[in-house]
Amino acid sequence: MARIVMKFGGTSVADLNRIHNVARHVKREVHAGHEVAVVVSAMSGKTNELVGWVENMPKVAGSNAPFYDAREYDAVVASGEQVTSGLLAIALQSMGINARSWQGWQLPVKTDNAHGAARILDIDGADIIRRMGEGQVAVVAGFQGLGPDNRVATLGRGGSDTSAVAIAAAVKADRCDIYTDVDGVYTTDPRIEPKARRLKKIAFEEMLEMASLGAKVLQVRSVELAMVHKVRTFVRSSFEDPDAPGMGDLLNPPGTLICDEDEIVEQEVVTGIAYAKDEAQISLRRLADRPGVSAAIFGPLAEAHINVDMIVQNISEDGSKTDMTFTVPSGDVNKALKVLSENKEKIGYDVAQSESGLVKVSVIGIGMRSHAGVAASAFRALAEKGINIKAITTSEIKISILIDGPYAELAVRTLHSAYGLDKS
């Protein structure tokens, strides 16, 4: 017998028939004798609809400014998960399974006060553990918790993944199964490279890089939590037949296991290729090369909540001037340029230039720590395809390369092949 937390995303609970299919997955684990908690998202499209209502209400009420209180935003959008948890509990009860729905505030999942993007501070899992021990399935509304102001607080988009991993840590689950519309984590996006392979295992660090660099399988914070608390996490498909052979395998169910590096016996040099579209590059020309100039640039950008990624600095031959180049999301270019313009005198640059429509392609693998020549292989492969590199950043297990947007798919396929990821 094991203790399992199962999480189902929006496409998995998109309508009543799919919720019934989810109930069959849960029933399989219950009948195998496991203690089960389930975390659910809102039905597909429901959160977008609720957000739209919130954003349009001030306009309908005649307000010139689209202002709304973040606490009321949370009160509205958290209702989507509440509906799903109740419906799944009803489905399970109809199948003869003892189940009860829970909202985030009932556990409680305690969060900070950042409504709309709250972070989990603590979860009291005692009551759920007791109920699971009595044979009851806890169906928990994901994406939400209770803030210090005693009001519901939501965790931001993808927050149900974070809820599931946090609850798994709180109840000391043997594993956390994230059911989604894909059957695991692939070496790259199969829509771009049909030869992409599903990985049997991937280390927490690798998955964290994949998630933060463009792979949409899991939310970044959920992977961070899983790594900190060492929660063994499986990515699985909710669309496979719940009763298909192997689906009830406790140790190796179909999907991809995200686990500690020590569990991976044969470590590949490169595990996967990720990409992020809609990157933009900003270059500040002829900056004075003096202490504090970087703080003068990136301090105001951070205060404006603009996420800066790749940073490259070039120093002139005489050492008096420098160029600073960095990337931001394309949607933040105008905002970033405005902030830089407002601080131009303090920063002391000559001119600001920008370029949008770029793509960041990343090579990821824990095996890179102990292998030389990984970066050279990437540069050589891209050069042979005539792909120009605009910027490069590296870490122990990652190489990120900035290129022109039209070359994105070619670069992904080229790098995937260069590292032999298309071979079984």
JSON list of C-alpha atoms in Angstrom, two decimals, residues 7 24 32 35 61 79 108 116 128 135 138 145 167 172 178 213 220-221 274 282 323 353 356 381-382 385 404 415:
[
{"chain": "A", "resi": 7, "resn": "LYS", "atom": "CA", "xyz": [-3.35, 15.84, -9.98]},
{"chain": "A", "resi": 24, "resn": "ARG", "atom": "CA", "xyz": [-11.93, 5.76, -13.09]},
{"chain": "A", "resi": 32, "resn": "ALA", "atom": "CA", "xyz": [-5.27, -1.33, -5.41]},
{"chain": "A", "resi": 35, "resn": "GLU", "atom": "CA", "xyz": [-4.40, 5.99, 0.22]},
{"chain": "A", "resi": 61, "resn": "ALA", "atom": "CA", "xyz": [-19.89, 49.48, -14.41]},
{"chain": "A", "resi": 79, "resn": "SER", "atom": "CA", "xyz": [-14.46, 29.20, -7.97]},
{"chain": "A", "resi": 108, "resn": "PRO", "atom": "CA", "xyz": [-5.76, 24.99, 5.19]},
{"chain": "A", "resi": 116, "resn": "GLY", "atom": "CA", "xyz": [-3.21, 36.46, -7.72]},
{"chain": "A", "resi": 128, "resn": "ILE", "atom": "CA", "xyz": [-6.35, 14.64, 5.18]},
{"chain": "A", "resi": 135, "resn": "GLY", "atom": "CA", "xyz": [-10.39, 5.05, 3.40]},
{"chain": "A", "resi": 138, "resn": "ALA", "atom": "CA", "xyz": [-9.70, 13.77, -0.49]},
{"chain": "A", "resi": 145, "resn": "GLY", "atom": "CA", "xyz": [-5.06, 28.75, -0.39]},
{"chain": "A", "resi": 167, "resn": "ILE", "atom": "CA", "xyz": [0.20, 18.58, -0.62]},
{"chain": "A", "resi": 172, "resn": "LYS", "atom": "CA", "xyz": [4.52, 12.52, 2.94]},
{"chain": "A", "resi": 178, "resn": "ILE", "atom": "CA", "xyz": [0.62, 14.80, -12.54]},
{"chain": "A", "resi": 213, "resn": "LEU", "atom": "CA", "xyz": [13.27, 27.58, -20.47]},
{"chain": "A", "resi": 220, "resn": "VAL", "atom": "CA", "xyz": [8.31, 25.96, -12.53]},
{"chain": "A", "resi": 221, "resn": "ARG", "atom": "CA", "xyz": [7.37, 26.40, -8.86]},
{"chain": "A", "resi": 274, "resn": "ALA", "atom": "CA", "xyz": [13.90, 23.46, -24.84]},
{"chain": "A", "resi": 282, "resn": "ILE", "atom": "CA", "xyz": [17.89, 45.39, -25.72]},
{"chain": "A", "resi": 323, "resn": "ASP", "atom": "CA", "xyz": [27.95, 47.97, -24.34]},
{"chain": "A", "resi": 353, "resn": "GLN", "atom": "CA", "xyz": [18.46, 49.72, -29.33]},
{"chain": "A", "resi": 356, "resn": "SER", "atom": "CA", "xyz": [12.04, 41.61, -31.04]},
{"chain": "A", "resi": 381, "resn": "ALA", "atom": "CA", "xyz": [25.92, 22.18, -35.69]},
{"chain": "A", "resi": 382, "resn": "LEU", "atom": "CA", "xyz": [24.20, 25.58, -35.88]},
{"chain": "A", "resi": 385, "resn": "LYS", "atom": "CA", "xyz": [22.95, 25.18, -40.92]},
{"chain": "A", "resi": 404, "resn": "ASP", "atom": "CA", "xyz": [16.44, 34.90, -34.96]},
{"chain": "A", "resi": 415, "resn": "LEU", "atom": "CA", "xyz": [20.53, 20.30, -31.89]}
]
